[in-house]
CSV table of C-alpha atoms in Angstrom, one decimal:
chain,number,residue,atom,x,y,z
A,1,UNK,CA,-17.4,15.2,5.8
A,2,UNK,CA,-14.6,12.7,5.9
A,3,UNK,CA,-12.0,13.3,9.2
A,4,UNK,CA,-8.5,12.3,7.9
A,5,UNK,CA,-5.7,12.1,9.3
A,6,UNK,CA,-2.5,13.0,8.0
A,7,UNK,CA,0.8,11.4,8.8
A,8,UNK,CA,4.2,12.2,7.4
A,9,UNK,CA,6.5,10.3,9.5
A,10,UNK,CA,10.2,9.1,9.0
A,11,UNK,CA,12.9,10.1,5.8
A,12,UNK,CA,11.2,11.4,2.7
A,13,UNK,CA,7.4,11.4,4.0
A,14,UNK,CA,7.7,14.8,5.4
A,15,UNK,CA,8.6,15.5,1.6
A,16,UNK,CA,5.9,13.8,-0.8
A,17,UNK,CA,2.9,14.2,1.4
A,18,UNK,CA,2.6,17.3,0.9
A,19,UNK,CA,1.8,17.1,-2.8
A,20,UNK,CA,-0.3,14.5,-1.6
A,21,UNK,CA,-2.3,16.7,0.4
A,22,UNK,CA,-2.6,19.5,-1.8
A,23,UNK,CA,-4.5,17.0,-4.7
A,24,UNK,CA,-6.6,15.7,-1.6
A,25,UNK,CA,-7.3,19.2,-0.6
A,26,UNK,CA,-8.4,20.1,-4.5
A,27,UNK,CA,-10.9,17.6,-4.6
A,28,UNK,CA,-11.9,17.7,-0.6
A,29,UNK,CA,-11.4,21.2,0.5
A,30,UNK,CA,-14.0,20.9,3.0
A,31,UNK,CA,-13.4,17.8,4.6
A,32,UNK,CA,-11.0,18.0,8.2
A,33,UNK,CA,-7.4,17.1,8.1
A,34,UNK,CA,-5.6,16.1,11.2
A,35,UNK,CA,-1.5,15.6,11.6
A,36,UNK,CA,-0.3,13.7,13.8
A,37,UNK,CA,3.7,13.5,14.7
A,38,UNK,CA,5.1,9.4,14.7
A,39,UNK,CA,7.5,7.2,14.0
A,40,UNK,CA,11.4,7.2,14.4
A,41,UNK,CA,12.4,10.9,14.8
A,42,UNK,CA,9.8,11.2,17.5
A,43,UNK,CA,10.7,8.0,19.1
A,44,UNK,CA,14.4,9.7,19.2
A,45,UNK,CA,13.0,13.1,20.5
A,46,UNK,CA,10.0,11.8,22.8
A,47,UNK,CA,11.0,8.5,23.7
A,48,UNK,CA,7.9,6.9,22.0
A,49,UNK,CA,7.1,6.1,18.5
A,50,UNK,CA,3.5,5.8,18.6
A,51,UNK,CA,1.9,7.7,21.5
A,52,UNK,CA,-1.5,6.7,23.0
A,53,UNK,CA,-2.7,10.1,22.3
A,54,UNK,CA,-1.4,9.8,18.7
A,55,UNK,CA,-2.7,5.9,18.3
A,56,UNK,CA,-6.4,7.2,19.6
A,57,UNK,CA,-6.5,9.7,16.7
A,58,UNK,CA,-5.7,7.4,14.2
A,59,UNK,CA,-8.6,5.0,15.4
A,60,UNK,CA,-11.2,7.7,15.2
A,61,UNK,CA,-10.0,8.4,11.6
A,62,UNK,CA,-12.3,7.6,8.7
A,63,UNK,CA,-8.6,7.4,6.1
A,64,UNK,CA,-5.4,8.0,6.9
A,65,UNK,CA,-2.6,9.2,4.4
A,66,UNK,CA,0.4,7.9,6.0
A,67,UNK,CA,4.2,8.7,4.6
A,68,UNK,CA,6.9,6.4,5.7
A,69,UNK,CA,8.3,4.8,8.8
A,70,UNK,CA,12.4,4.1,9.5
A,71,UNK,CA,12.4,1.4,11.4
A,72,UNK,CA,16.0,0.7,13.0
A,73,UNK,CA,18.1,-3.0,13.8
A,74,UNK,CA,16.9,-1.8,17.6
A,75,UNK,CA,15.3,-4.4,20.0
A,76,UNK,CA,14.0,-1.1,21.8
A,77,UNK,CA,12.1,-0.3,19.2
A,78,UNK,CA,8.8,-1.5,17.7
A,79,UNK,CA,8.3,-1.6,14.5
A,80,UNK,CA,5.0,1.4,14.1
A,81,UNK,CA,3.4,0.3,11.1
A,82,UNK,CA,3.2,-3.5,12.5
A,83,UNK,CA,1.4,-2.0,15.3
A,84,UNK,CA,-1.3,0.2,13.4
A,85,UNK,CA,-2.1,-2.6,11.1
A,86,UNK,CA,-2.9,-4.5,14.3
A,87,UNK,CA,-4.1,-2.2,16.3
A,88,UNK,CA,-6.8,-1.3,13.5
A,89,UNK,CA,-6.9,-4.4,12.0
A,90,UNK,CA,-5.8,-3.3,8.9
A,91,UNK,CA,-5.7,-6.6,7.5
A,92,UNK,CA,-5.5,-6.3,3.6
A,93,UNK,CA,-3.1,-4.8,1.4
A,94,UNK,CA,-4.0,-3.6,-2.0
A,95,UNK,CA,-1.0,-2.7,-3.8
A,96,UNK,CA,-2.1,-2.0,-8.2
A,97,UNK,CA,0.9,-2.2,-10.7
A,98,UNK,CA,0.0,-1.4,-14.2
A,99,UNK,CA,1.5,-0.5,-17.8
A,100,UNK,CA,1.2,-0.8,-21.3
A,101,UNK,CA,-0.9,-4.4,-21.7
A,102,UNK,CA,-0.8,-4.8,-18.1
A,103,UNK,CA,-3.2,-4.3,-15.2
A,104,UNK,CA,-2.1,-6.4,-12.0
A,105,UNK,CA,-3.4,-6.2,-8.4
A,106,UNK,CA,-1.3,-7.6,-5.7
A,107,UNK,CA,-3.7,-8.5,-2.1
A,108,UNK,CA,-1.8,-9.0,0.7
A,109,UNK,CA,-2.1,-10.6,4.1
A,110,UNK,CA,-1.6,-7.8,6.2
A,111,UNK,CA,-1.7,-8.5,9.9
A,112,UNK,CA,-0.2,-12.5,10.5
A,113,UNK,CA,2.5,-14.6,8.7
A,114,UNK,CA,6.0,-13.8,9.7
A,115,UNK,CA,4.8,-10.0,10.7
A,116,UNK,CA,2.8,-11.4,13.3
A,117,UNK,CA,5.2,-9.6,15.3
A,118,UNK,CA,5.3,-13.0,18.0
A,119,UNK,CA,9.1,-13.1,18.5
A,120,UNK,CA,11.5,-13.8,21.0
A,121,UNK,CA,15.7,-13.9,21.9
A,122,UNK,CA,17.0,-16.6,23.8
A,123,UNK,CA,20.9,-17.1,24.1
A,124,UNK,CA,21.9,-18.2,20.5
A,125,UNK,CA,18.9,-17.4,18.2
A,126,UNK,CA,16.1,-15.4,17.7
A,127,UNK,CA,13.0,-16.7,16.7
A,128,UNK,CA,9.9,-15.2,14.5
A,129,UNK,CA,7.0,-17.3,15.2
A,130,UNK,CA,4.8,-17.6,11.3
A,131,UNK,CA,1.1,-17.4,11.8
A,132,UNK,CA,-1.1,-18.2,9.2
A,133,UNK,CA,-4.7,-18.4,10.6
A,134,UNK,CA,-8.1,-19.6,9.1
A,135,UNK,CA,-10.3,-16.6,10.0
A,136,UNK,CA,-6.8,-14.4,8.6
A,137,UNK,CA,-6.4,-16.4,5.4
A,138,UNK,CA,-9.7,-16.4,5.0
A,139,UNK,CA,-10.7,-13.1,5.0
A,140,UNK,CA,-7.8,-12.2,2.7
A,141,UNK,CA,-9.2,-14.9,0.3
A,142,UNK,CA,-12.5,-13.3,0.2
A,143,UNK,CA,-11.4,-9.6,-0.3
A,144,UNK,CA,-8.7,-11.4,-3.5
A,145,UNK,CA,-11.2,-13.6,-4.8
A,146,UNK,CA,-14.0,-10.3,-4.8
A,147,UNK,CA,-11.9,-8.2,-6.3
A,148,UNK,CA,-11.4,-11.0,-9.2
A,149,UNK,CA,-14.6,-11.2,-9.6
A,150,UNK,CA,-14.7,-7.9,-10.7
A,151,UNK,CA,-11.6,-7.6,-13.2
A,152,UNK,CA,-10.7,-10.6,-15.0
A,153,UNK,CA,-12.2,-13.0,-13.1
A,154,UNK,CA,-8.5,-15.0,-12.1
A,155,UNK,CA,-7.1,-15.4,-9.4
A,156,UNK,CA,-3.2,-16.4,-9.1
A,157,UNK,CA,-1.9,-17.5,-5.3
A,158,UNK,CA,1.7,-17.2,-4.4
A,159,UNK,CA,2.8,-19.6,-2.1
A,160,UNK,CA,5.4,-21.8,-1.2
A,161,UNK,CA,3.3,-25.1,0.1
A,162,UNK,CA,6.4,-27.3,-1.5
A,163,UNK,CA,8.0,-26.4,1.7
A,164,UNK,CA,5.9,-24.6,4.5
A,165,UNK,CA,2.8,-26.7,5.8
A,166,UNK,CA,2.1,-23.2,6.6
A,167,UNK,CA,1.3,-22.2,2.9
A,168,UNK,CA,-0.5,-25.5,2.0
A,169,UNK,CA,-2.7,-24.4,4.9
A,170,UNK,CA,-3.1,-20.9,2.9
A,171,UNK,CA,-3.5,-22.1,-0.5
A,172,UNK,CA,-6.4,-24.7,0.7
A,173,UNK,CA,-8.0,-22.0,2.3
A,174,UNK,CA,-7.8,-19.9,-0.7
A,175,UNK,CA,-8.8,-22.4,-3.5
A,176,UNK,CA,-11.7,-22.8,-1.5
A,177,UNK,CA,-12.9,-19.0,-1.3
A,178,UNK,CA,-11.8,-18.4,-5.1
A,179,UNK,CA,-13.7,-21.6,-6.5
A,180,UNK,CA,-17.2,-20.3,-4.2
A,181,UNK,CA,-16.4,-16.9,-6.2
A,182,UNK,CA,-16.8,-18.9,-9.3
A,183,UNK,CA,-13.0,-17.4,-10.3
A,184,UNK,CA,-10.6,-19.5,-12.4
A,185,UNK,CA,-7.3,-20.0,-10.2
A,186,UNK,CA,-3.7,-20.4,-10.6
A,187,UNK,CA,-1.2,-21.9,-7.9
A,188,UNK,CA,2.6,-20.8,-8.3
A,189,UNK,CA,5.5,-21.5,-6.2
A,190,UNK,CA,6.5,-17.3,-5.1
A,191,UNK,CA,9.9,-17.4,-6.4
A,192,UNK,CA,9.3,-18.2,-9.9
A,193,UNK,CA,6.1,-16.2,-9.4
A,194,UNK,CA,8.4,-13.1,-9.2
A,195,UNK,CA,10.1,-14.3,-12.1
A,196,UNK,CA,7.2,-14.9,-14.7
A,197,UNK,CA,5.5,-11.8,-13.1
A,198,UNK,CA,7.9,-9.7,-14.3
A,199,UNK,CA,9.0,-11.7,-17.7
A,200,UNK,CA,5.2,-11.9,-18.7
A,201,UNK,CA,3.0,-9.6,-16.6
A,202,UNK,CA,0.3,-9.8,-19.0
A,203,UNK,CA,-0.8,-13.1,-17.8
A,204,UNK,CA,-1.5,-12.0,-14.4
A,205,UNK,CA,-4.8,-10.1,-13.3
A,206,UNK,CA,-5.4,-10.5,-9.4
A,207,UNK,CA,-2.2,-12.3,-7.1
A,208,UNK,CA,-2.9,-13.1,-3.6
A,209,UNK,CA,-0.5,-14.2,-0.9
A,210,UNK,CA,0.7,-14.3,2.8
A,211,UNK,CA,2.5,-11.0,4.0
A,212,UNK,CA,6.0,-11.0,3.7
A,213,UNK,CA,6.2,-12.7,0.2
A,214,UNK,CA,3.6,-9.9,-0.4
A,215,UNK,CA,6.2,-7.7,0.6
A,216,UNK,CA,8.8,-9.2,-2.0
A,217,UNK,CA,6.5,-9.4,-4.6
A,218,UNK,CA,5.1,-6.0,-4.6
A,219,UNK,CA,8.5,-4.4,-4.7
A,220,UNK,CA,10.1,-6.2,-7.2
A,221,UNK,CA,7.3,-6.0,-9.4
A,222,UNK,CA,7.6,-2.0,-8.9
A,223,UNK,CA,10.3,-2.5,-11.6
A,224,UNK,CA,7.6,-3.2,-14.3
A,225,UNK,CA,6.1,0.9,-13.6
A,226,UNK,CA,9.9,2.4,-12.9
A,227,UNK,CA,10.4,1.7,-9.3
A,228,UNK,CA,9.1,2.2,-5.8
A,229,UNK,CA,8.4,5.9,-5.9
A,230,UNK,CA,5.5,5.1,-8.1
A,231,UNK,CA,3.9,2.5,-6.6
A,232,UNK,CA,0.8,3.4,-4.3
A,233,UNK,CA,-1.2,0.8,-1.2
A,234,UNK,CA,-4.0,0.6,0.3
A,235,UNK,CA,-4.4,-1.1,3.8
A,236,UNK,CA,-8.4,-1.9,4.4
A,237,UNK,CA,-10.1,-3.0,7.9
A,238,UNK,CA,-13.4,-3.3,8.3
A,239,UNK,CA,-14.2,0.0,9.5
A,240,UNK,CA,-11.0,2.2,8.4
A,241,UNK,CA,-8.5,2.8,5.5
A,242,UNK,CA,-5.0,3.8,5.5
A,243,UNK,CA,-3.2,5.0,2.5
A,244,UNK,CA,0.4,4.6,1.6
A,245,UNK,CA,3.2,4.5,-0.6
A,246,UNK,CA,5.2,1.3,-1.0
A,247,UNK,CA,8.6,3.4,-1.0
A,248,UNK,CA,9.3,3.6,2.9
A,249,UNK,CA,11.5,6.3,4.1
A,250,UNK,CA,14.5,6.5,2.0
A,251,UNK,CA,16.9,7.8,4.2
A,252,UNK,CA,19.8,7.9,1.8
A,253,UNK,CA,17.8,10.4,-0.1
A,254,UNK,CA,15.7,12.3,2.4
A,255,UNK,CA,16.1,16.1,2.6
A,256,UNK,CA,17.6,16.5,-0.8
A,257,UNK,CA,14.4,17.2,-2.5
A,258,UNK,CA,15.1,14.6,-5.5
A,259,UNK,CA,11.8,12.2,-3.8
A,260,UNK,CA,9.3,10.9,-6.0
A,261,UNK,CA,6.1,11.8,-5.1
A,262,UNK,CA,4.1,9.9,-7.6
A,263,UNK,CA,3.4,6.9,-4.8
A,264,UNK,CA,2.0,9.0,-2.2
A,265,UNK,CA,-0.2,11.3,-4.8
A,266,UNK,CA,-1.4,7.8,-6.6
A,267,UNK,CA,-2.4,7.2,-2.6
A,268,UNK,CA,-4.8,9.6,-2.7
A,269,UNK,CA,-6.3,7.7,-6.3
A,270,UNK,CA,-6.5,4.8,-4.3
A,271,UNK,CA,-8.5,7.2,-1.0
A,272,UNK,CA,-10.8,8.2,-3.9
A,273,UNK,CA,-11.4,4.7,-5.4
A,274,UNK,CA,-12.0,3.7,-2.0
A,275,UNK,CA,-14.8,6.0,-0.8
A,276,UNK,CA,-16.7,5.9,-4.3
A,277,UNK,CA,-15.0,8.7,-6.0
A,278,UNK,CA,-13.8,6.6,-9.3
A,279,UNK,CA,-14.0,9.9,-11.8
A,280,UNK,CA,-12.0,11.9,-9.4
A,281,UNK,CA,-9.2,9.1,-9.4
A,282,UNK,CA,-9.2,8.8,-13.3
A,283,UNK,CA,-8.7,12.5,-13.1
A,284,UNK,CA,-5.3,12.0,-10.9
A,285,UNK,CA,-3.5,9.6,-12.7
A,286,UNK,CA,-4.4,11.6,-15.9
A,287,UNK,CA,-2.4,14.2,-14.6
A,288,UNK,CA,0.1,11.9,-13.4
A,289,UNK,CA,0.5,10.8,-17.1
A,290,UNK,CA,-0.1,14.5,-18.6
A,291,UNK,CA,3.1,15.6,-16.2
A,292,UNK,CA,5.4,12.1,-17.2
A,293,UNK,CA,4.7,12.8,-20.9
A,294,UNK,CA,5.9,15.9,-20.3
A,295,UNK,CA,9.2,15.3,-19.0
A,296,UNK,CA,8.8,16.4,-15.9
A,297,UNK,CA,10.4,13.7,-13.9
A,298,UNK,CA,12.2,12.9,-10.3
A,299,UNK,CA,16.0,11.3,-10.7
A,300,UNK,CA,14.8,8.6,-9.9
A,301,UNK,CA,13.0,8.2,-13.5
A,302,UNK,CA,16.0,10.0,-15.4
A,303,UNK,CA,14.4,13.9,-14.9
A,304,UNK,CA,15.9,16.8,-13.0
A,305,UNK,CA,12.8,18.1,-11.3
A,306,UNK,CA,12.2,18.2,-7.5
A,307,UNK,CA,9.8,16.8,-5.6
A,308,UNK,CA,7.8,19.8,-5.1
A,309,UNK,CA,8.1,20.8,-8.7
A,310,UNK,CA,6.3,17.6,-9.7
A,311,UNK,CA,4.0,17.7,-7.4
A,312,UNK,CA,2.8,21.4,-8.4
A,313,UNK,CA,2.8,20.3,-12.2
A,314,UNK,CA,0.4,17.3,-11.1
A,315,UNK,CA,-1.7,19.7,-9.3
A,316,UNK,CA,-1.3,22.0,-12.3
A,317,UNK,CA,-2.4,19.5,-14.5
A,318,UNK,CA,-5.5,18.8,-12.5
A,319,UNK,CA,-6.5,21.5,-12.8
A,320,UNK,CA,-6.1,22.5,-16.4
A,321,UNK,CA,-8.2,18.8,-16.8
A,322,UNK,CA,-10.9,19.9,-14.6
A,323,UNK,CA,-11.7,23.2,-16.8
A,324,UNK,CA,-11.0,21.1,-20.1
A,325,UNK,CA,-14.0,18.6,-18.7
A,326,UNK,CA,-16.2,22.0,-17.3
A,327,UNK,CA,-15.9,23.2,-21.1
A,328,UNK,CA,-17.3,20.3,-22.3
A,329,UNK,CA,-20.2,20.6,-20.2
């Protein structure tokens, strides 16, 4: 039995993880779920974003399903995602865009580079110290280069070495891993990257690259599957897995019921992938598709359904497939 725990946090999480939940739930009735209560609304009402209490229970977690985070222009507050990443060494980020003749998987630095969270105010700057570490690159290297290995065997590294001694530092690093991997490779400069990525996105299988051009790159490319609200991640330790959608909290549209909750419910494909469960993810985004062809579809994708209304036709869906495939047996 798996022990996750489930946080909603900030804006629209409260709103899609609950569909979430429910297609966890269909597949893992048995297993124990755990919320937890974080991020900016209980910073406002408690006075702390990330208790110690709260922090604990996500360390003893085997997977997390996490929401979204606001995180405001306040020095007074710390950013709660930075710190869980850290805190559990969380260091990659999986984040899979794919579409008709395409099938890309962005990996992510996920813990150093310019969220390395070392800054500082003196009287007429700030300053965001970059790290970008051997035993850090490395690792991300390895988890990029492995999961090559195992698709199309390429391997494509964003970077901006041109101009950041930084990034040649990276890319070395990363050559080095992908070449022991016996991978072809690719080096591109990140801002045409993000052009040819999405002009041709056919030529790209796996992409790595340091964590905040991951950042850019993930969500920009979430315009080749029709936007953020369908885009699922994955952050990996060693030990522990947190799942979730590339979104954040959309405050602009948060209690209006419009959210898309396609990113947080392709989360849970990602939780199934992850502990060996590969059928059971096919299953989800076959209901995903089922429920698009369909038409039933957030604003966001030109529909009129509500969040919850989705998420019951994907559950709906999921089911119906299930008996379809106990039939067959």
């Amino acid at each position: 039995m798996k022990r996750v725990v489930v946080a909603p946090g900030d804006g629209i999480g409260p709103e899609v993880i609950p569909s979430a939940l429910d297609v966890l739930r269909f597949f893992h009735p048995d297993w124990e779920y755990i919320p937890v209560y974080l991020g900016y609304e209980c910073w406002k009402r408690t006075g702390d974003a990330l208790s110690p209490k709260t922090l604990d229970t996500l360390k003893k977690a085997d997977l997390i399903l996490f929401g979204a985070i606001t995180t405001p222009p306040d020095p007074k507050y710390h950013s709660v995602v930075l710190r869980i990443r850290k805190e559990l060494d969380l260091y990659a980020n999986l984040r899979p865009v794919f579409g008709d003749g395409f099938d890309i998987l962005i990996v992510r630095e996920n813990t150093e580079g310019l969220y390395s969270g070392i800054e500082w105010q003196e009287k007429d700057r700030a300053c965001t110290l970059r790290v970008v570490s051997e035993a850090g690159t490395r690792r991300i290297a390895r988890i990029a280069s492995g999961c090559a290995k195992r698709r199309r065997r390429h391997l494509t590294i964003g970077n901006k070495a041109n101009v950041l001694k930084s990034d040649s530092y990276f890319l070395e690093i990363c050559m080095e891993e992908a070449e022991r991997a016996g991978i072809s490779i690719d080096k591109k400069y990140i801002d045409s990257l993000v052009l040819d990525v999405l002009s041709h996105p056919e030529r790209y299988d796996v992409i790595v690259t340091t964590n905040i051009f991951g950042d850019i790159l993930s969500d920009a490319v979430a315009f080749l599957q029709g936007g953020l609200g369908m885009l699922p991640s994955a952050n990996l330790g060693r030990h522990q897995a947190l799942f979730e959608p590339v979104h954040g909290s959309a405050p602009d549209i948060a209690g209006k019921g419009i959210a898309n909750p396609i990113a947080a419910i392709r989360c849970v494909s990602l939780l199934l992938k992850y502990v060996g469960e590969k059928p059971f993810a096919i299953e989800v985004e076959k209901a995903i598709q089922k429920t698009l062809a369909d038409g039933i579809k957030t604003p966001d994708l030109g529909g009129t359904a509500t969040t919850s209304e989705v998420g019951r036709a994907i559950l709906q869906n999921l089911i119906s497939i299930k008996k379809e495939e106990t039939i067959d047996l």
